[in-house]
PDB file of C-alpha atoms and ligand atoms in Angstrom:
ATOM      1  CA  MET A   1      18.038  -6.264  -5.067  1.00 98.00           C
ATOM      2  CA  LYS A   2      15.266  -7.289  -2.698  1.00 98.00           C
ATOM      3  CA  PHE A   3      12.135  -5.142  -2.418  1.00 98.00           C
ATOM      4  CA  PHE A   4      10.427  -4.706   0.939  1.00 98.00           C
ATOM      5  CA  ILE A   5       7.344  -2.556   1.457  1.00 98.00           C
ATOM      6  CA  ASP A   6       7.261  -0.103   4.321  1.00 98.00           C
ATOM      7  CA  THR A   7       3.668  -0.245   5.501  1.00 98.00           C
ATOM      8  CA  ALA A   8       1.308  -1.811   8.030  1.00 98.00           C
ATOM      9  CA  ASP A   9      -1.658  -1.591   5.647  1.00 97.00           C
ATOM     10  CA  ILE A  10      -2.652  -5.226   5.129  1.00 97.00           C
ATOM     11  CA  LYS A  11      -4.742  -4.486   2.034  1.00 97.00           C
ATOM     12  CA  GLU A  12      -1.756  -2.803   0.348  1.00 97.00           C
ATOM     13  CA  ILE A  13       0.491  -5.703   1.407  1.00 98.00           C
ATOM     14  CA  LYS A  14      -1.891  -8.277  -0.094  1.00 98.00           C
ATOM     15  CA  ASP A  15      -2.315  -6.295  -3.343  1.00 98.00           C
ATOM     16  CA  LEU A  16       1.406  -5.819  -3.851  1.00 98.00           C
ATOM     17  CA  ALA A  17       2.388  -9.340  -2.732  1.00 98.00           C
ATOM     18  CA  ALA A  18       0.230 -10.570  -5.632  1.00 97.00           C
ATOM     19  CA  THR A  19       2.621  -8.839  -8.089  1.00 97.00           C
ATOM     20  CA  GLY A  20       5.411 -11.183  -6.926  1.00 97.00           C
ATOM     21  CA  MET A  21       7.674  -8.188  -6.214  1.00 98.00           C
ATOM     22  CA  VAL A  22       7.478  -8.143  -2.417  1.00 98.00           C
ATOM     23  CA  ASP A  23      10.349  -9.908  -0.657  1.00 98.00           C
ATOM     24  CA  GLY A  24       9.569  -8.591   2.824  1.00 98.00           C
ATOM     25  CA  VAL A  25       7.807  -5.950   4.909  1.00 98.00           C
ATOM     26  CA  THR A  26       9.042  -3.303   7.326  1.00 98.00           C
ATOM     27  CA  THR A  27       6.884  -1.630   9.931  1.00 98.00           C
ATOM     28  CA  ASN A  28       7.607   0.946  12.602  1.00 97.00           C
ATOM     29  CA  PRO A  29       5.627   2.188  15.631  1.00 97.00           C
ATOM     30  CA  SER A  30       4.187   5.102  13.622  1.00 97.00           C
ATOM     31  CA  LEU A  31       2.913   2.809  10.848  1.00 97.00           C
ATOM     32  CA  ALA A  32       1.573   0.343  13.433  1.00 97.00           C
ATOM     33  CA  ALA A  33      -0.284   3.119  15.256  1.00 97.00           C
ATOM     34  CA  LYS A  34      -1.827   4.240  11.944  1.00 96.00           C
ATOM     35  CA  SER A  35      -3.185   0.705  11.332  1.00 95.00           C
ATOM     36  CA  GLY A  36      -5.287   0.905  14.514  1.00 95.00           C
ATOM     37  CA  LYS A  37      -4.718  -2.843  15.129  1.00 97.00           C
ATOM     38  CA  LYS A  38      -3.272  -4.704  18.112  1.00 97.00           C
ATOM     39  CA  PHE A  39       0.450  -4.898  17.266  1.00 98.00           C
ATOM     40  CA  VAL A  40       0.923  -8.630  17.822  1.00 98.00           C
ATOM     41  CA  ASP A  41      -2.142  -9.418  15.680  1.00 98.00           C
ATOM     42  CA  LEU A  42      -0.969  -7.036  12.961  1.00 98.00           C
ATOM     43  CA  ILE A  43       2.462  -8.692  12.700  1.00 98.00           C
ATOM     44  CA  ALA A  44       0.870 -12.163  12.650  1.00 98.00           C
ATOM     45  CA  GLU A  45      -1.427 -11.067   9.820  1.00 98.00           C
ATOM     46  CA  ILE A  46       1.469  -9.662   7.766  1.00 98.00           C
ATOM     47  CA  CYS A  47       3.633 -12.759   8.356  1.00 98.00           C
ATOM     48  CA  ALA A  48       0.824 -14.949   7.038  1.00 97.00           C
ATOM     49  CA  VAL A  49       0.827 -13.019   3.733  1.00 97.00           C
ATOM     50  CA  VAL A  50       4.559 -12.469   3.163  1.00 98.00           C
ATOM     51  CA  PRO A  51       6.995 -15.360   3.841  1.00 97.00           C
ATOM     52  CA  GLY A  52      10.069 -13.093   3.740  1.00 98.00           C
ATOM     53  CA  PRO A  53      11.425 -11.006   6.629  1.00 98.00           C
ATOM     54  CA  VAL A  54       8.804  -8.913   8.454  1.00 98.00           C
ATOM     55  CA  SER A  55      10.298  -6.236  10.708  1.00 98.00           C
ATOM     56  CA  ALA A  56       8.574  -5.667  14.045  1.00 98.00           C
ATOM     57  CA  GLU A  57      10.071  -2.903  16.175  1.00 98.00           C
ATOM     58  CA  VAL A  58      10.562  -3.014  19.928  1.00 98.00           C
ATOM     59  CA  THR A  59       9.215   0.037  21.753  1.00 98.00           C
ATOM     60  CA  ALA A  60      11.244  -0.126  24.974  1.00 98.00           C
ATOM     61  CA  LEU A  61      14.339   2.041  25.345  1.00 98.00           C
ATOM     62  CA  ASP A  62      16.297  -0.209  27.748  1.00 98.00           C
ATOM     63  CA  HIS A  63      18.013  -3.490  26.918  1.00 98.00           C
ATOM     64  CA  GLU A  64      16.198  -5.707  29.446  1.00 98.00           C
ATOM     65  CA  THR A  65      12.734  -4.645  28.327  1.00 98.00           C
ATOM     66  CA  MET A  66      13.752  -4.797  24.664  1.00 98.00           C
ATOM     67  CA  MET A  67      14.737  -8.448  25.203  1.00 98.00           C
ATOM     68  CA  LYS A  68      11.372  -9.191  26.824  1.00 98.00           C
ATOM     69  CA  GLU A  69       9.485  -7.528  23.963  1.00 98.00           C
ATOM     70  CA  ALA A  70      11.634  -9.352  21.397  1.00 98.00           C
ATOM     71  CA  ALA A  71      10.792 -12.672  23.074  1.00 98.00           C
ATOM     72  CA  VAL A  72       7.079 -11.974  22.537  1.00 98.00           C
ATOM     73  CA  LEU A  73       7.521 -10.798  18.937  1.00 98.00           C
ATOM     74  CA  ARG A  74       9.792 -13.714  17.940  1.00 97.00           C
ATOM     75  CA  LYS A  75       7.091 -16.184  18.932  1.00 97.00           C
ATOM     76  CA  ILE A  76       4.633 -14.759  16.369  1.00 98.00           C
ATOM     77  CA  ALA A  77       6.235 -16.357  13.297  1.00 98.00           C
ATOM     78  CA  LYS A  78       9.632 -17.580  12.132  1.00 96.00           C
ATOM     79  CA  ASN A  79       9.994 -14.727   9.606  1.00 97.00           C
ATOM     80  CA  VAL A  80       9.729 -11.992  12.255  1.00 98.00           C
ATOM     81  CA  THR A  81      12.792  -9.740  12.216  1.00 98.00           C
ATOM     82  CA  ILE A  82      13.282  -7.770  15.407  1.00 98.00           C
ATOM     83  CA  LYS A  83      13.821  -4.082  14.735  1.00 98.00           C
ATOM     84  CA  VAL A  84      15.851  -2.121  17.284  1.00 98.00           C
ATOM     85  CA  PRO A  85      16.888   1.538  17.361  1.00 98.00           C
ATOM     86  CA  LEU A  86      20.495   2.545  16.846  1.00 98.00           C
ATOM     87  CA  THR A  87      21.262   3.273  20.495  1.00 98.00           C
ATOM     88  CA  PRO A  88      23.698   1.573  22.898  1.00 98.00           C
ATOM     89  CA  ASP A  89      20.814  -0.469  24.372  1.00 98.00           C
ATOM     90  CA  GLY A  90      19.488  -1.249  20.883  1.00 98.00           C
ATOM     91  CA  LEU A  91      22.866  -2.542  19.742  1.00 98.00           C
ATOM     92  CA  LYS A  92      23.336  -4.560  22.938  1.00 98.00           C
ATOM     93  CA  THR A  93      19.971  -6.141  22.186  1.00 98.00           C
ATOM     94  CA  CYS A  94      21.022  -6.661  18.563  1.00 98.00           C
ATOM     95  CA  LYS A  95      24.128  -8.558  19.628  1.00 98.00           C
ATOM     96  CA  ALA A  96      22.244 -10.767  22.096  1.00 98.00           C
ATOM     97  CA  LEU A  97      19.478 -11.601  19.612  1.00 98.00           C
ATOM     98  CA  SER A  98      21.881 -12.190  16.705  1.00 98.00           C
ATOM     99  CA  ASN A  99      23.961 -14.542  18.868  1.00 98.00           C
ATOM    100  CA  ASP A 100      20.722 -16.412  19.535  1.00 98.00           C
ATOM    101  CA  GLY A 101      20.041 -16.844  15.785  1.00 97.00           C
ATOM    102  CA  CYS A 102      17.418 -14.127  15.482  1.00 98.00           C
ATOM    103  CA  MET A 103      17.269 -11.741  12.495  1.00 98.00           C
ATOM    104  CA  VAL A 104      17.715  -8.120  13.606  1.00 98.00           C
ATOM    105  CA  ASN A 105      17.112  -4.895  11.709  1.00 98.00           C
ATOM    106  CA  VAL A 106      18.858  -1.859  13.213  1.00 98.00           C
ATOM    107  CA  THR A 107      16.849   1.250  12.437  1.00 98.00           C
ATOM    108  CA  LEU A 108      17.252   5.051  12.563  1.00 98.00           C
ATOM    109  CA  CYS A 109      20.749   4.998  11.074  1.00 98.00           C
ATOM    110  CA  PHE A 110      21.971   8.377   9.864  1.00 98.00           C
ATOM    111  CA  SER A 111      25.778   8.022   9.702  1.00 98.00           C
ATOM    112  CA  PRO A 112      28.457   5.594   8.434  1.00 98.00           C
ATOM    113  CA  ALA A 113      29.837   5.375  11.990  1.00 98.00           C
ATOM    114  CA  GLN A 114      26.462   4.134  13.259  1.00 98.00           C
ATOM    115  CA  ALA A 115      26.304   1.595  10.406  1.00 98.00           C
ATOM    116  CA  LEU A 116      29.744   0.285  11.362  1.00 98.00           C
ATOM    117  CA  LEU A 117      28.566  -0.261  14.955  1.00 98.00           C
ATOM    118  CA  ALA A 118      25.462  -2.140  13.768  1.00 98.00           C
ATOM    119  CA  ALA A 119      27.537  -4.481  11.603  1.00 98.00           C
ATOM    120  CA  LYS A 120      29.866  -5.194  14.533  1.00 98.00           C
ATOM    121  CA  ALA A 121      26.777  -5.949  16.651  1.00 98.00           C
ATOM    122  CA  GLY A 122      25.835  -8.656  14.126  1.00 98.00           C
ATOM    123  CA  ALA A 123      22.785  -6.980  12.588  1.00 98.00           C
ATOM    124  CA  SER A 124      21.122  -8.827   9.711  1.00 98.00           C
ATOM    125  CA  PHE A 125      20.007  -5.471   8.274  1.00 98.00           C
ATOM    126  CA  ILE A 126      21.014  -1.839   8.742  1.00 99.00           C
ATOM    127  CA  SER A 127      18.330   0.748   7.891  1.00 98.00           C
ATOM    128  CA  PRO A 128      19.790   4.095   6.806  1.00 98.00           C
ATOM    129  CA  PHE A 129      17.022   6.700   6.295  1.00 98.00           C
ATOM    130  CA  VAL A 130      17.775   8.482   3.016  1.00 98.00           C
ATOM    131  CA  GLY A 131      14.621  10.622   2.692  1.00 98.00           C
ATOM    132  CA  ARG A 132      14.881  12.097   6.175  1.00 98.00           C
ATOM    133  CA  LEU A 133      18.509  13.095   5.448  1.00 98.00           C
ATOM    134  CA  ASP A 134      17.466  14.697   2.148  1.00 98.00           C
ATOM    135  CA  ASP A 135      14.682  16.505   4.050  1.00 98.00           C
ATOM    136  CA  ILE A 136      17.254  18.361   6.172  1.00 98.00           C
ATOM    137  CA  GLY A 137      19.428  19.233   3.183  1.00 98.00           C
ATOM    138  CA  ALA A 138      21.932  16.373   3.651  1.00 98.00           C
ATOM    139  CA  ASP A 139      22.724  13.737   0.998  1.00 98.00           C
ATOM    140  CA  GLY A 140      20.910  10.487   1.835  1.00 98.00           C
ATOM    141  CA  MET A 141      22.383   8.512  -1.040  1.00 98.00           C
ATOM    142  CA  ALA A 142      25.949   9.516  -0.091  1.00 98.00           C
ATOM    143  CA  LEU A 143      25.335   7.670   3.175  1.00 98.00           C
ATOM    144  CA  ILE A 144      24.335   4.533   1.268  1.00 98.00           C
ATOM    145  CA  GLN A 145      27.494   4.736  -0.833  1.00 98.00           C
ATOM    146  CA  ASP A 146      29.651   5.095   2.303  1.00 98.00           C
ATOM    147  CA  ILE A 147      27.994   2.129   4.033  1.00 98.00           C
ATOM    148  CA  CYS A 148      28.273  -0.098   0.943  1.00 98.00           C
ATOM    149  CA  THR A 149      31.981   0.770   0.646  1.00 98.00           C
ATOM    150  CA  ILE A 150      32.682   0.062   4.328  1.00 98.00           C
ATOM    151  CA  TYR A 151      30.713  -3.202   4.460  1.00 98.00           C
ATOM    152  CA  LYS A 152      32.381  -4.451   1.266  1.00 97.00           C
ATOM    153  CA  ALA A 153      35.869  -3.613   2.603  1.00 98.00           C
ATOM    154  CA  TYR A 154      35.329  -5.886   5.614  1.00 97.00           C
ATOM    155  CA  SER A 155      32.962  -8.429   4.020  1.00 98.00           C
ATOM    156  CA  PHE A 156      30.327  -7.706   6.685  1.00 98.00           C
ATOM    157  CA  LYS A 157      27.268  -9.949   6.315  1.00 97.00           C
ATOM    158  CA  THR A 158      24.885  -7.143   7.373  1.00 98.00           C
ATOM    159  CA  GLU A 159      22.574  -6.225   4.481  1.00 98.00           C
ATOM    160  CA  VAL A 160      22.076  -2.561   3.567  1.00 98.00           C
ATOM    161  CA  LEU A 161      18.322  -1.962   3.745  1.00 98.00           C
ATOM    162  CA  VAL A 162      17.690   1.468   2.253  1.00 98.00           C
ATOM    163  CA  ALA A 163      14.784   3.082   4.143  1.00 98.00           C
ATOM    164  CA  SER A 164      12.809   6.341   4.138  1.00 98.00           C
ATOM    165  CA  ILE A 165      12.638   6.078   0.371  1.00 98.00           C
ATOM    166  CA  ARG A 166      10.736   8.873  -1.362  1.00 98.00           C
ATOM    167  CA  GLY A 167      10.504   7.585  -4.939  1.00 98.00           C
ATOM    168  CA  PRO A 168      11.841   5.232  -7.650  1.00 98.00           C
ATOM    169  CA  GLN A 169      14.933   7.435  -8.095  1.00 98.00           C
ATOM    170  CA  HIS A 170      16.121   6.418  -4.604  1.00 98.00           C
ATOM    171  CA  VAL A 171      15.600   2.716  -5.434  1.00 98.00           C
ATOM    172  CA  VAL A 172      17.539   2.965  -8.701  1.00 98.00           C
ATOM    173  CA  ALA A 173      20.392   4.918  -7.095  1.00 98.00           C
ATOM    174  CA  ALA A 174      20.588   2.346  -4.284  1.00 98.00           C
ATOM    175  CA  ALA A 175      20.618  -0.526  -6.797  1.00 98.00           C
ATOM    176  CA  LYS A 176      23.492   1.108  -8.701  1.00 98.00           C
ATOM    177  CA  MET A 177      25.462   1.213  -5.447  1.00 98.00           C
ATOM    178  CA  GLY A 178      24.805  -2.477  -4.792  1.00 98.00           C
ATOM    179  CA  ALA A 179      22.593  -2.003  -1.703  1.00 98.00           C
ATOM    180  CA  HIS A 180      20.908  -5.299  -0.837  1.00 98.00           C
ATOM    181  CA  VAL A 181      17.340  -4.149  -0.078  1.00 98.00           C
ATOM    182  CA  SER A 182      15.078  -1.166  -0.659  1.00 98.00           C
ATOM    183  CA  THR A 183      12.085  -0.738   1.608  1.00 98.00           C
ATOM    184  CA  MET A 184       9.602   1.610   0.027  1.00 98.00           C
ATOM    185  CA  PRO A 185       6.100   2.941   0.483  1.00 98.00           C
ATOM    186  CA  PRO A 186       3.484   1.082  -1.625  1.00 98.00           C
ATOM    187  CA  SER A 187       3.133   4.170  -3.847  1.00 98.00           C
ATOM    188  CA  THR A 188       6.820   3.973  -4.855  1.00 98.00           C
ATOM    189  CA  LEU A 189       6.581   0.305  -5.825  1.00 98.00           C
ATOM    190  CA  ARG A 190       3.522   1.117  -7.950  1.00 98.00           C
ATOM    191  CA  GLN A 191       5.350   4.064  -9.581  1.00 98.00           C
ATOM    192  CA  MET A 192       8.203   1.746 -10.572  1.00 98.00           C
ATOM    193  CA  PHE A 193       5.925  -0.061 -13.037  1.00 97.00           C
ATOM    194  CA  ASN A 194       5.008   3.134 -14.869  1.00 97.00           C
ATOM    195  CA  HIS A 195       6.426   4.926 -17.903  1.00 98.00           C
ATOM    196  CA  PRO A 196       4.408   7.141 -20.270  1.00 98.00           C
ATOM    197  CA  LEU A 197       6.128   5.596 -23.304  1.00 98.00           C
ATOM    198  CA  THR A 198       5.009   2.138 -22.142  1.00 98.00           C
ATOM    199  CA  ASP A 199       1.393   3.371 -22.043  1.00 98.00           C
ATOM    200  CA  LYS A 200       1.718   5.169 -25.384  1.00 98.00           C
ATOM    201  CA  GLY A 201       3.418   2.203 -27.077  1.00 98.00           C
ATOM    202  CA  LEU A 202       0.898  -0.278 -25.728  1.00 98.00           C
ATOM    203  CA  LYS A 203      -2.018   1.821 -26.963  1.00 98.00           C
ATOM    204  CA  ALA A 204      -0.487   1.982 -30.469  1.00 98.00           C
ATOM    205  CA  PHE A 205       0.066  -1.801 -30.498  1.00 98.00           C
ATOM    206  CA  MET A 206      -3.508  -2.466 -29.352  1.00 98.00           C
ATOM    207  CA  ASP A 207      -5.004  -0.041 -31.905  1.00 98.00           C
ATOM    208  CA  ASP A 208      -3.069  -1.699 -34.747  1.00 98.00           C
ATOM    209  CA  TRP A 209      -3.961  -5.175 -33.499  1.00 98.00           C
ATOM    210  CA  ALA A 210      -7.672  -4.295 -33.355  1.00 98.00           C
ATOM    211  CA  LYS A 211      -7.542  -3.351 -37.047  1.00 98.00           C
ATOM    212  CA  THR A 212      -6.526  -6.929 -37.970  1.00 98.00           C
ATOM    213  CA  GLY A 213      -9.794  -8.313 -36.566  1.00 98.00           C
ATOM    214  CA  GLN A 214      -7.819 -11.327 -35.252  1.00 98.00           C
ATOM    215  CA  SER A 215      -7.835 -13.054 -31.872  1.00 97.00           C
ATOM    216  CA  ILE A 216      -5.023 -15.254 -30.531  1.00 97.00           C
ATOM    217  CA  ILE A 217      -7.331 -17.507 -28.465  1.00 96.00           C
TER     218      ILE A 217
HETATM  219  O1  G3P B   1      10.217   2.558   8.379  1.00 54.67           O
HETATM  220  C1  G3P B   1      11.366   3.301   8.365  1.00 54.67           C
HETATM  221  C2  G3P B   1      11.424   4.364   7.280  1.00 54.67           C
HETATM  222  O2  G3P B   1      11.302   3.789   6.020  1.00 54.67           O
HETATM  223  C3  G3P B   1      10.530   5.543   7.510  1.00 54.67           C
HETATM  224  O3  G3P B   1      10.346   6.318   6.379  1.00 54.67           O
HETATM  225  O4  G3P B   1       9.049   8.022   5.152  1.00 54.67           O
HETATM  226  O5  G3P B   1       8.829   7.889   7.648  1.00 54.67           O
HETATM  227  O6  G3P B   1      10.912   8.781   6.586  1.00 54.67           O
HETATM  228  P1  G3P B   1       9.760   7.827   6.465  1.00 54.67           P
END
């Protein structure tokens, strides 16, 4: 499974990229607004740190303007992935960009039917939002299972990019279902390293080692 981080915070991206665990980055207009930076500069900065796919979302709602925005964003770096919303205009844009060899991430997916449309539109990635479904009392992970089943049945090339992740439990559940990518907040990736028994065991090993008075180097 590939790990993307869902943030526009360049300091977090640099810190986590150094762990070797970051395969890509996803951003959205809300995260971009929070960064306070000029969008084009922000995406260029992220692309210079992470060589994998970096999702940059269009902000127009109509196909023609989406195409114009995508043309600007694609020029930033070769790893820019154009993110489009799951609307008729978004999917029309997805099809046109995919036919032109551009990676496209279709976002704001909340149903298997929407995921099927995105795959038929040639999306490189579909982004189902599990946390936001859980927030309204629905079952986010059931959506991932449905999409994985459908995509496998037809050998669609579209990768399932699990988004709106709330914690390591979502990542593990998605991995068990065979989803291709998890995009997670930096805090979730950090949490994945932790276990109290690792800390406890390491302390015991270090205490015992100190008693030997030895040094390996
Ligand atoms: O970037 C898309 C998605 O991951 C948003 O997550 O936490 O705002 O529901 P969230």
